[in-house]
Coordinates of C-alpha atoms and ligand atoms in Angstrom, one line a residue:
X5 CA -11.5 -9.1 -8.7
X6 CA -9.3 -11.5 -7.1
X7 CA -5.8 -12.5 -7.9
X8 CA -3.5 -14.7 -6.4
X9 CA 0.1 -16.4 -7.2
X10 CA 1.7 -19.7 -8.0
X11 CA 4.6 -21.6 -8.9
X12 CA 4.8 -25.3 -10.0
X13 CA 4.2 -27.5 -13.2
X14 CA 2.0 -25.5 -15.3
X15 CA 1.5 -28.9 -17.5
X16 CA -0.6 -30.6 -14.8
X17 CA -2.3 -27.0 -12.9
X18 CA -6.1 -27.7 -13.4
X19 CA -7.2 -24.6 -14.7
X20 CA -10.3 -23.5 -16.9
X21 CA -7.9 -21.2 -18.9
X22 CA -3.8 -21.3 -19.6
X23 CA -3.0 -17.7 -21.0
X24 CA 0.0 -18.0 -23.2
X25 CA 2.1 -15.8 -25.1
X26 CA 3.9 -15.9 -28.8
X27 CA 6.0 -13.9 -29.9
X28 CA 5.9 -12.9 -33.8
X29 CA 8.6 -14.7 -35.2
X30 CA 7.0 -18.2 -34.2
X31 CA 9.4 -18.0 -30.6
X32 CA 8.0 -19.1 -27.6
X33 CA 8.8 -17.5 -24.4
X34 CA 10.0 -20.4 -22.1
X35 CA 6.6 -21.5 -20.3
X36 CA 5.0 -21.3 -24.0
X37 CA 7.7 -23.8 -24.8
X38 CA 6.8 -26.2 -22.0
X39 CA 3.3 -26.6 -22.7
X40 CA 4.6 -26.6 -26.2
X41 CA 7.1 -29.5 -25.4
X42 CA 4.3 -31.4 -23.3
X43 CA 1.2 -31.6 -25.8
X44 CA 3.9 -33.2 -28.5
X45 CA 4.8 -29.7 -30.3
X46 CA 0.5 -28.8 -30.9
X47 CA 1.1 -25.4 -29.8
X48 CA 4.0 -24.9 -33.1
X49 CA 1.8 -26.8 -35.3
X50 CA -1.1 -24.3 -34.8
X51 CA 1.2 -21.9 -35.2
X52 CA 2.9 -22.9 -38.2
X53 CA -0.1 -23.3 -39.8
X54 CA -0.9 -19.5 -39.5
X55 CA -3.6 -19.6 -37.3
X56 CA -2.2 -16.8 -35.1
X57 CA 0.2 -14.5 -35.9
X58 CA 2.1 -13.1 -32.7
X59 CA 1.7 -9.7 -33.1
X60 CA 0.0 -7.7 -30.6
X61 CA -3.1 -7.8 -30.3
X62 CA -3.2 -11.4 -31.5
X63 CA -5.1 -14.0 -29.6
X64 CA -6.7 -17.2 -29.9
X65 CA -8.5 -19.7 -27.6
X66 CA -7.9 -23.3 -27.9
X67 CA -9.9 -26.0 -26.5
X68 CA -8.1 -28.5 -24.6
X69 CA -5.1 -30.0 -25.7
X70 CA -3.5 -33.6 -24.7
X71 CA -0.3 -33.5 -22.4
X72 CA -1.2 -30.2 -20.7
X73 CA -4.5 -30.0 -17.4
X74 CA -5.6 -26.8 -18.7
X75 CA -9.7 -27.1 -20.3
X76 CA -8.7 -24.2 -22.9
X77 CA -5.3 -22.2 -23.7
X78 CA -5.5 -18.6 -24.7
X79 CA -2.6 -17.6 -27.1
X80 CA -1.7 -14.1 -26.7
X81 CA 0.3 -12.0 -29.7
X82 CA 3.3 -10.5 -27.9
X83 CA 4.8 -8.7 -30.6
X84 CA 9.0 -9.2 -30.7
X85 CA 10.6 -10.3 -27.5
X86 CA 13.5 -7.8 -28.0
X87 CA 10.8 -5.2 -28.1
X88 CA 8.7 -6.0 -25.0
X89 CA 8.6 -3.0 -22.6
X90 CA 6.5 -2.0 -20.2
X91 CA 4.2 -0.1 -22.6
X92 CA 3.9 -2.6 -24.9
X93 CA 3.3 -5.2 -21.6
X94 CA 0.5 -3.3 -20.4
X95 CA -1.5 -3.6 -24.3
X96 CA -1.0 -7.3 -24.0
X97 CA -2.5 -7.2 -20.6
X98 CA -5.3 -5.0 -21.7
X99 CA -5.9 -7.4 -25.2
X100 CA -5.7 -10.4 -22.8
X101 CA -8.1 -9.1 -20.4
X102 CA -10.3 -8.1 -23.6
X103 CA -10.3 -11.6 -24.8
X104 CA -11.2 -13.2 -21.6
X105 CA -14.2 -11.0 -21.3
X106 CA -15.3 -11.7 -25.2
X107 CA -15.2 -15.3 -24.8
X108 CA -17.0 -14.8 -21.0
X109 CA -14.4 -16.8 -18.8
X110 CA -14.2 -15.3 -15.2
X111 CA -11.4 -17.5 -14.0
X112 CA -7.9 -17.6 -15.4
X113 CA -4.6 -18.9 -15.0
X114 CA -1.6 -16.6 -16.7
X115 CA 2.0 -16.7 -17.2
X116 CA 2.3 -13.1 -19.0
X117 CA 4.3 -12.1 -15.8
X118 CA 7.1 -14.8 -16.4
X119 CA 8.0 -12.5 -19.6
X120 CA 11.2 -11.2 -20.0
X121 CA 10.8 -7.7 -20.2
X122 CA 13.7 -4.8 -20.6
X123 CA 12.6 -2.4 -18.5
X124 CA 10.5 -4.0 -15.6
X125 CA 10.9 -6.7 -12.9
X126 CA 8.5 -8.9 -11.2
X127 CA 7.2 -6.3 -9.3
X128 CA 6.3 -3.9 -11.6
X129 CA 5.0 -6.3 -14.4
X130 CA 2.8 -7.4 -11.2
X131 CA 1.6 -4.1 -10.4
X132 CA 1.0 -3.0 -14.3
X133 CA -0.9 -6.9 -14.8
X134 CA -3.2 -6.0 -11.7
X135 CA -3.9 -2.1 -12.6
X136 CA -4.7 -3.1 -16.3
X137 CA -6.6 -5.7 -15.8
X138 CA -8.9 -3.7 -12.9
X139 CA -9.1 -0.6 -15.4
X140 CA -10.6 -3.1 -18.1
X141 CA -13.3 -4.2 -16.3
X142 CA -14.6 -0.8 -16.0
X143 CA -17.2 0.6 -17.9
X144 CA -19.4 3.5 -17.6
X145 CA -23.4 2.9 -17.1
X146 CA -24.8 4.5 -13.7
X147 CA -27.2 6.6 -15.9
X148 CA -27.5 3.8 -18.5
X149 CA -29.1 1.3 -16.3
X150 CA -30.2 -1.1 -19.5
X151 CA -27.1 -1.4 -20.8
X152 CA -25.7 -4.1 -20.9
X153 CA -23.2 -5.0 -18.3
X154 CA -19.0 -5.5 -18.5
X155 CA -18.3 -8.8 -18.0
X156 CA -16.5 -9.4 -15.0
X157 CA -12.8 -11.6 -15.1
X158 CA -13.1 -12.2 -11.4
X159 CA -9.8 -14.3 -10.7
X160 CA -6.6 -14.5 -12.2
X161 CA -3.5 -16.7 -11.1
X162 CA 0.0 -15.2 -12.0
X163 CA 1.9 -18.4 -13.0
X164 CA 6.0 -17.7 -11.6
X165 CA 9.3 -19.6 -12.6
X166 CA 10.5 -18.9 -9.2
X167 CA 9.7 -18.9 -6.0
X168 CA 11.4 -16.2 -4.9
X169 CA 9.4 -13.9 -7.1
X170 CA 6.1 -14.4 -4.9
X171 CA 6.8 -11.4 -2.2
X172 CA 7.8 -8.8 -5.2
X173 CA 4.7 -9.8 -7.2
X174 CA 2.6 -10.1 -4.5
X175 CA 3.6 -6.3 -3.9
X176 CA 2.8 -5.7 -7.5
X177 CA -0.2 -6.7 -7.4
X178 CA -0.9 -4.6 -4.5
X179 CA 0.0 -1.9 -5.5
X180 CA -1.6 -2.4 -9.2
X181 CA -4.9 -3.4 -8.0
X182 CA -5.1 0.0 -5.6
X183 CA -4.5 2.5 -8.9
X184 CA -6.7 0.5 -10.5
X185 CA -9.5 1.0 -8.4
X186 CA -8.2 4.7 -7.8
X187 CA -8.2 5.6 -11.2
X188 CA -12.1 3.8 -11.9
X189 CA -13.3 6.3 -8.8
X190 CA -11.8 9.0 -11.0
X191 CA -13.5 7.7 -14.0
X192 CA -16.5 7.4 -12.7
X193 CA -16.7 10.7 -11.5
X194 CA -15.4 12.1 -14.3
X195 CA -17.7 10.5 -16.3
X196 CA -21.1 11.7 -14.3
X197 CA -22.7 14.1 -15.3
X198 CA -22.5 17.7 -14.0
X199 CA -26.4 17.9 -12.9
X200 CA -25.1 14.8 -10.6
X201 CA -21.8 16.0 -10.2
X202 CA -21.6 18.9 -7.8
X203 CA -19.5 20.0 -5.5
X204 CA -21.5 19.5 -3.2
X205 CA -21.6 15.5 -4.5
X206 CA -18.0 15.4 -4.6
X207 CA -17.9 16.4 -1.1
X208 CA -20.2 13.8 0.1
X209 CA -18.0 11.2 -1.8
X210 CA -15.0 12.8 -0.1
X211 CA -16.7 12.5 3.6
X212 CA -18.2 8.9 2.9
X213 CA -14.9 7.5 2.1
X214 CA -13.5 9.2 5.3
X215 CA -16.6 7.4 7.0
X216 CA -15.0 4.0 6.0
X217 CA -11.4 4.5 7.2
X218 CA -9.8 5.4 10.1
X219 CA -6.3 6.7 8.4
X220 CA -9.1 9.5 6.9
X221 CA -10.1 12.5 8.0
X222 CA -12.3 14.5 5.6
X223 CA -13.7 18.9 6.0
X224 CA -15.9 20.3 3.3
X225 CA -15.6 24.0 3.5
X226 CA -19.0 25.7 2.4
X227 CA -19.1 29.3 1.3
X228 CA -19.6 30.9 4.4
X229 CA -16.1 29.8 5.7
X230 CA -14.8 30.3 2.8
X231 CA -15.3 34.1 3.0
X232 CA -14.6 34.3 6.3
X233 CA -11.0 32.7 5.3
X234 CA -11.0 35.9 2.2
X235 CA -11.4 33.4 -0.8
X236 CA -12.9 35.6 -2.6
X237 CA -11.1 34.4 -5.8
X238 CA -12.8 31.1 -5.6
X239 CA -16.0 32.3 -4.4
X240 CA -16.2 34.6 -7.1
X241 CA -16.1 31.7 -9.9
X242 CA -19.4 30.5 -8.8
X243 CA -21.2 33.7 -8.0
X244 CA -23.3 32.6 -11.5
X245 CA -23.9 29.3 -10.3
X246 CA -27.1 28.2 -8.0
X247 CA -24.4 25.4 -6.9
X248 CA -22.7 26.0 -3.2
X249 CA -18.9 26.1 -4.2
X250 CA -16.9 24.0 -1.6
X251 CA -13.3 23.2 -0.7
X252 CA -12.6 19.5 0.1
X253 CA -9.9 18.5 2.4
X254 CA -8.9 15.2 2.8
X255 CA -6.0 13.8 5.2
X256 CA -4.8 11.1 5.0
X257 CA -2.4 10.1 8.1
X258 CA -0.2 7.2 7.8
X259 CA 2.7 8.5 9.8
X260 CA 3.1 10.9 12.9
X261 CA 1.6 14.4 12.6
X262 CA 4.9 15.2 13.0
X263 CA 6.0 13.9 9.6
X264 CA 5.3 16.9 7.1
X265 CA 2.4 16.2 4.8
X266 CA 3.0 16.0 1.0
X267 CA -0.4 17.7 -0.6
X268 CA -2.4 17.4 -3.9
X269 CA -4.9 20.4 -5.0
X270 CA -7.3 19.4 -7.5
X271 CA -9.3 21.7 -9.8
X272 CA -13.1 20.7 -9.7
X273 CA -15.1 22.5 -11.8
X274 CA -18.4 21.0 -12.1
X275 CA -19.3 21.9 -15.4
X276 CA -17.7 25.0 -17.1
X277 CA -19.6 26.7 -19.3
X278 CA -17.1 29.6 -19.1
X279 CA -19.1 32.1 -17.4
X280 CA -20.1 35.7 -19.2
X281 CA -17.6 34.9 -21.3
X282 CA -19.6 32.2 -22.6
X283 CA -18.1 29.1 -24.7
X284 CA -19.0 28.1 -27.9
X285 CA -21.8 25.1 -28.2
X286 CA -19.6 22.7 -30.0
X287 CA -18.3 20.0 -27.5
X288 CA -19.1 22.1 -24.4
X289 CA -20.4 18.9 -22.6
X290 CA -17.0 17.8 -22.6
X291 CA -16.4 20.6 -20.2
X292 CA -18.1 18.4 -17.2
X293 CA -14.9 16.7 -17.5
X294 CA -13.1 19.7 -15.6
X295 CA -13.0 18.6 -12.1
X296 CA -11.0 15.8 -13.4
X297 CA -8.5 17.5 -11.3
X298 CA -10.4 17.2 -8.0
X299 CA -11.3 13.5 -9.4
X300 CA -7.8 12.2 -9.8
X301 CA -6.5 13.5 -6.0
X302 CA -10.1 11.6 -4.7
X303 CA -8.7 8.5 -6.6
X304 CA -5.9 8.7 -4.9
X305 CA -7.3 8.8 -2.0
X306 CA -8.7 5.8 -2.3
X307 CA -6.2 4.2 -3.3
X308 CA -4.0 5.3 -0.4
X309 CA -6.5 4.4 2.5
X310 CA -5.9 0.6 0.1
X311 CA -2.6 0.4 0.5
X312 CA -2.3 2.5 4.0
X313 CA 1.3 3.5 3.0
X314 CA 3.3 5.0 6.2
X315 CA 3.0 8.7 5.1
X316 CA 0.7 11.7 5.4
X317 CA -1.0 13.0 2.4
X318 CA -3.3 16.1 2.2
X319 CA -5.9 15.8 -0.6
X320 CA -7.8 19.4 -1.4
X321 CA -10.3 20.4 -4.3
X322 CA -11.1 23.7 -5.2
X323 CA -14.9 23.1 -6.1
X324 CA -17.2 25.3 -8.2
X325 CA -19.3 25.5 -11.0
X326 CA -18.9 28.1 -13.3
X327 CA -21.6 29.4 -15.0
X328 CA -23.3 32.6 -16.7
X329 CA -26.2 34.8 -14.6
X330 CA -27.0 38.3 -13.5
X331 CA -25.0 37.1 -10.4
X332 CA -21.8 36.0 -12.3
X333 CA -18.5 37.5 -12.3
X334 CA -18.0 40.1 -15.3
X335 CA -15.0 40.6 -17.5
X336 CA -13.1 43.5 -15.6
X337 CA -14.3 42.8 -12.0
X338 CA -11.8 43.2 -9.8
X339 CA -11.5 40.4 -6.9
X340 CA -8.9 40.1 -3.8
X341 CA -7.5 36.7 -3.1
X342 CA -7.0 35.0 0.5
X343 CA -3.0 36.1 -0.2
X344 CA -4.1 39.6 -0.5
X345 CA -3.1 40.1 -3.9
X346 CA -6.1 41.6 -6.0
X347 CA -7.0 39.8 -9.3
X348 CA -8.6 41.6 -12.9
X349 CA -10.5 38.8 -13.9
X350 CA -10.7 39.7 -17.9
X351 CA -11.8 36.3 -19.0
X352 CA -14.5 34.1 -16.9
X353 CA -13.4 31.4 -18.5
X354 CA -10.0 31.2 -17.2
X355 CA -11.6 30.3 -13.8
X356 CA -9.7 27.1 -13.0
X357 CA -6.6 29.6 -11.6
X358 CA -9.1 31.0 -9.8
X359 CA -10.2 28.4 -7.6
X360 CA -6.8 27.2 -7.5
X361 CA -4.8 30.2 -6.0
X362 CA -6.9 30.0 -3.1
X363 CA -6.9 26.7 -2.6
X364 CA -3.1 27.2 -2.6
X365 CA -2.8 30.0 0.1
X366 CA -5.0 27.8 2.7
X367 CA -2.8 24.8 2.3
X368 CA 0.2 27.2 3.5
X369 CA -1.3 26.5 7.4
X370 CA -0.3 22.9 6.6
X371 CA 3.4 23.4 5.8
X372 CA 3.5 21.2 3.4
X373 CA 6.8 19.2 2.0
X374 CA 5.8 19.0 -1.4
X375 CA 2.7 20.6 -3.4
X376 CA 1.1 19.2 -6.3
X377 CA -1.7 20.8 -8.3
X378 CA -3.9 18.7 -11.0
X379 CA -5.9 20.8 -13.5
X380 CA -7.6 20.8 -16.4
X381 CA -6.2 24.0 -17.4
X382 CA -5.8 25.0 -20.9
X383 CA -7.0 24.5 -23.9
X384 CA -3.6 25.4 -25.2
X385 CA -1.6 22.4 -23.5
X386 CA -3.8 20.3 -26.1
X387 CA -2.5 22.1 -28.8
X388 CA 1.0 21.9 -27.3
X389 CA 1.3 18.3 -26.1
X390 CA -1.9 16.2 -27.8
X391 CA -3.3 13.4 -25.4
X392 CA 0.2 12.1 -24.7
X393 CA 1.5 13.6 -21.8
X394 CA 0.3 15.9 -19.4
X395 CA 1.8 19.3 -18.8
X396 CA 4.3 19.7 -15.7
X397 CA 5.4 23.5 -14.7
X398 CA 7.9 23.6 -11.7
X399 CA 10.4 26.5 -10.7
X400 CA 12.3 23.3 -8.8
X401 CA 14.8 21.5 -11.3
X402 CA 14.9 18.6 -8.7
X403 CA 11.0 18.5 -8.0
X404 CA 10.5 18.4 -12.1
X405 CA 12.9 15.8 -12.9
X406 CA 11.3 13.4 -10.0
X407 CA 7.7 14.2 -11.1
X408 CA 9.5 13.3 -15.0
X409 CA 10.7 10.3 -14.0
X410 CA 7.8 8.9 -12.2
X411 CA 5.7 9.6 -15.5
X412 CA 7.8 7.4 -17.5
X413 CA 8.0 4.8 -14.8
X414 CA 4.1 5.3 -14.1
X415 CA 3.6 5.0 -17.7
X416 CA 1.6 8.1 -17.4
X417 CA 4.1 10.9 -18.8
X418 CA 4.6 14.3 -18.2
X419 CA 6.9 17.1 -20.5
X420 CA 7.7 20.2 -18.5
X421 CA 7.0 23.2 -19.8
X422 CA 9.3 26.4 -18.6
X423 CA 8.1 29.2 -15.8
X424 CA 10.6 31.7 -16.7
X425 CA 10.5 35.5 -15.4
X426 CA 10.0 37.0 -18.7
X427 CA 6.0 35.3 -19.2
X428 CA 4.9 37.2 -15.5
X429 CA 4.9 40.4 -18.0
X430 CA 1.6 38.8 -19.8
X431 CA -0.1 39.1 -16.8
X432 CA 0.3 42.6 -15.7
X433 CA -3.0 44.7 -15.2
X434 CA -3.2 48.5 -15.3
X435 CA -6.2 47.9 -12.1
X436 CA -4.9 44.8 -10.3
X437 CA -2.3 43.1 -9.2
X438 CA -2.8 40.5 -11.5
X439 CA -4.8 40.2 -14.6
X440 CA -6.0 36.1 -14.8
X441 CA -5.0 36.0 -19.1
X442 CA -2.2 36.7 -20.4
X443 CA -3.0 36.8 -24.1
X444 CA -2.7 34.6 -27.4
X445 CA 0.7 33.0 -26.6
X446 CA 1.7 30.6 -24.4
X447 CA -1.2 30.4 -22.8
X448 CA -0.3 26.9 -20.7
X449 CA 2.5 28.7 -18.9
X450 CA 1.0 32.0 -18.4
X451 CA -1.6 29.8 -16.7
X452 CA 1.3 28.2 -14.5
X453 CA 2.7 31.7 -13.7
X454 CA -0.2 32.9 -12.5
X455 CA -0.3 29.4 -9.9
X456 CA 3.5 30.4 -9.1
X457 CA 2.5 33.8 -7.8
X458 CA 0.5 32.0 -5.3
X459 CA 3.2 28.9 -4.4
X460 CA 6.3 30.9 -3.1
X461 CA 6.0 29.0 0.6
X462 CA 6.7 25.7 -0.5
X463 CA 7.8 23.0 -3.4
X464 CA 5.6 23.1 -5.7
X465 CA 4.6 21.6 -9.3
X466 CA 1.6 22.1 -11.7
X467 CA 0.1 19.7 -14.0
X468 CA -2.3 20.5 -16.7
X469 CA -4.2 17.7 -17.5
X470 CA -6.4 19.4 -20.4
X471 CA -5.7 16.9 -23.1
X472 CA -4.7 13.8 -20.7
X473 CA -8.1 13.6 -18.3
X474 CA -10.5 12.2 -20.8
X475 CA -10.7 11.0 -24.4
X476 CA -13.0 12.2 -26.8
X477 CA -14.4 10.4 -29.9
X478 CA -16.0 7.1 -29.8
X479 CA -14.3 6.3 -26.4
X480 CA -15.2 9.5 -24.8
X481 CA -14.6 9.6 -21.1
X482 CA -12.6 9.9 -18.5
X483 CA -9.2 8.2 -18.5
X484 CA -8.1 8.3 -14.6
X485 CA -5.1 10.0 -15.6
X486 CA -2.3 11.3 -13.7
X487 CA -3.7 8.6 -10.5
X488 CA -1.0 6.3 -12.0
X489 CA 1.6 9.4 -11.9
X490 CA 0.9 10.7 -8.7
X491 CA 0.9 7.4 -6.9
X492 CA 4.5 6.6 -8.7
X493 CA 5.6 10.1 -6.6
X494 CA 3.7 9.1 -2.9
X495 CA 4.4 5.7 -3.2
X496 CA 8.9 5.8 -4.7
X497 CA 9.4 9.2 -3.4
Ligands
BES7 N1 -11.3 24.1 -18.5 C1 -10.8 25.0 -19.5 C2 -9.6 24.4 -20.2 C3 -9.9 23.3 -21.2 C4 -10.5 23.6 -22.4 C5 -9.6 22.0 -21.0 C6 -10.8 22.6 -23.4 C7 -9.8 21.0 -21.9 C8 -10.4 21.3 -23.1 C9 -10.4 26.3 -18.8 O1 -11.1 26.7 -17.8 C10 -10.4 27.3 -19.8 O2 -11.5 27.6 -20.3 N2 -9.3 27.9 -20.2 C11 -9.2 28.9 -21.2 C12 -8.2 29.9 -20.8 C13 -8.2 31.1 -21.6 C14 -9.5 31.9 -21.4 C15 -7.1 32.0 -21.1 C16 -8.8 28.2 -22.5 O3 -7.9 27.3 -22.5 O4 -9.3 28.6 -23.6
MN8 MN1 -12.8 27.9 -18.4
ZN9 ZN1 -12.1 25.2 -16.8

């Protein structure tokens, strides 16, 4: 989709659609008020006479009106203007976007970006206006091929006061359109199903987007290097599994080699069906969602070789699928890691730290400045933090409080949970140096501990994205989440 800016006389701008917004007192936010003014007060007498309300969620299209070009208007409910945040901007984008798809018009002129809003300038309402409307327009069907088809918006014009607006927006809408298309790659392959979606598949998408751009360099690690390099903690997840594990490394380079790369790890377990120790049948499809991990650093990605920022990047994915057989791991095996230390892997179904330790020892060679890794961990950060936030565990105050930040500024939140000294003590094993549980309680952070054992080298922060990744219910499917939280870090930080 397309989208482009301009300023002028919205009265006399020949346009098939004018999006407008209300507020729900019966105010007008000032270019509301103009058309108002220029069609001889039509606009308040529509609204006087209750046809629309104002709140949000609100809308209503009008056929042309005398005084203004425009062939239709679209009123859009914008709740109460001393209320308007960026949140609550973002659901009016996503209702407007909805009704220009129900009532099928692909071209659109808006002035939604003109809004006063509290905590947001032109550039960021431009970003959050492009990356809502692209994540509309998505829809799941590459293994419904008869359904039928999301309507497409395919141009929108952002209607400015000001001139001097055009360079921030157009920034904005930069920006908004790349996460939007990052976070519908990570969709989609979140969505696809885990007899499609392999490791070995996401490898090949990994090494065809490297195929179209330069800045991309992309190495899929089978199992024979893998061994060679002493992961035996990853190998040993899919040891049940006819699939070839894999570790995916991406780099992007937008700066000299000798700037120090900032790296994402992403957990991409295929389908986990938790091994020998087996999970129950209810909702256990849901568990192709877990390489929504490896999903959101591929959005990224993307989005990055978008935008080309002037930085280097590092994407890697910890790839397996985890599943029971005569082969598979048991509980009480004993494995050694590529750091050496030797793991008691009690539960098979806490695999995801599995993958991931390894995954964080290789990336050492790298000498990363920051470390990020993105995993469906725990079922237990559900129960802790709902579909809100995502989990964030970080022995750096300073790292924590950035990665904070950017959630609330992303929109995609994050609520740290502590890695204190006195949790390690869950994990202690009477045969190894590590056991990979660490009981009944807090089993989110014992999780992160267990990643910290494995992250001493370098800055490093953990996000479990267990109830953030996908939404379950009569939207199931895949969110795209934390693609808007990481980009906030790469792109401010
Ligand atoms: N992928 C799951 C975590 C998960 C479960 C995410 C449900 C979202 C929804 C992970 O591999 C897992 O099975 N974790 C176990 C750990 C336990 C065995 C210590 C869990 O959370 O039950
Ligand atoms: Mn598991
Ligand atoms: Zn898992």
């Amino acid at each position: 989709m397309n989208f482009s800016i301009k300023t002028g006389n919205i009265v006399t701008l020949a346009t098939p659609v004018l999006v407008l917004g209300l507020f729900d007192d019966g105010t007008l936010p000032p270019m509301t008020m103009t058309v108002d003014k220029a069609t001889n007060k039509a606009l308040s007498r529509i609204i006087k006479a209750g046809d629309i309300k104002g709140k949000i969620g609100d809308s209503l299209l009008l056929q042309k009106l005398d005084g203004c070009r425009a062939q239709r208007i679209l009123l859009i409910g914008c709740g109460k203007a001393k209320e308007l945040d960026a949140k609550k901007f973002s659901k009016i984008v996503k209702h407007t976007c909805k009704a220009l798809q129900k009532h099928q018009l692909a071209a659109a002129s808006g002035t939604l970006a003109a809004l006063g809003i509290k905590d947001a300038g032109i550039e960021r309402k431009a970003q959050l206006l492009a990356q809502n409307f692209v994540t509309c327009q998505y829809k799941y069907n590459t293994t419904k091929p008869k359904a039928t088809k999301q309507f497409q918006v395919e141009s929108v014009t952002l209607l400015l006061a000001d001139g001097k607006d055009r360079a921030a927006a157009q920034r904005g809408l930069a920006t908004g359109t790349a996460i939007g298309k990052g976070m519908n790659v990570a969709r989609e392959l979140g969505n696809l199903p885990g007899n499609v979606c392999t490791p070995t598949y996401l490898g090949k998408q990994a090494l065809q987007l490297a195929r179209k751009h330069k800045l991309l360099q992309t190495q899929v690690l089978g199992e024979a290097q893998m061994k060679r390099l002493g992961m035996h903690s990853l190998l040993s997840v899919g040891h049940g599994s006819p699939q070839s594990s894999a570790l995916i490394v991406m780099k992007y380079q937008g700066a000299p080699a000798s700037e120090k790369p900032r790296i994402l790890v992403g957990k991409g377990i295929t389908f986990d069906s938790g091994g020998i120790s087996l999970k129950p049948g209810a909702g256990m499809d849901e568990m192709k969602f877990d390489m929504c991990g490896a999903a959101s650093v591929i959005g990224v990605m993307h989005a990055l070789c978008e935008l080309k920022p002037r930085m280097n990047v590092i994407g890697v994915i910890a790839s397996a699928e985890n599943m029971p057989d005569g082969n598979a791991t048991k509980p009480g095996d004993v494995v050694t890691s590529m750091s050496g230390q030797t793991i008691e892997i009690l539960n098979t179904d806490a695999e995801g730290r599995l993958v991931l330790c390894d995954a964080l020892t290789y990336i050492e060679r790298f000498k990363p400045r920051t470390v990020i890794d993105i995993a469906t961990l725990t079922g237990a950060c559900i129960t802790a933090l709902g579909s809100v936030c995502s989990g964030m565990m970080s022995p750096d105050d300073k790292f924590a409080n950035t990665l904070y930040q950017c959630g609330i500024d992303s929109l995609d939140p994050v609520w740290r949970l502590p890695l204190w000294e006195e949790y390690q003590e869950q994990l202690h094993s009477n045969f190894a140096d590590i056991a990979n549980i660490g009981g009944p309680k807090a089993g989110t952070v014992t999780a992160g501990c267990f990643l910290a054992r494995f992250t001493k080298k370098y800055t490093w922060a953990h996000l479990d994205i267990a109830g953030t990744a996908w939404l379950q219910g009569a939207e199931k499917g895949s969110t795209g989440r934390p693609v808007p939280l990481l980009m906030e870090y790469l792109l401010k930080h």
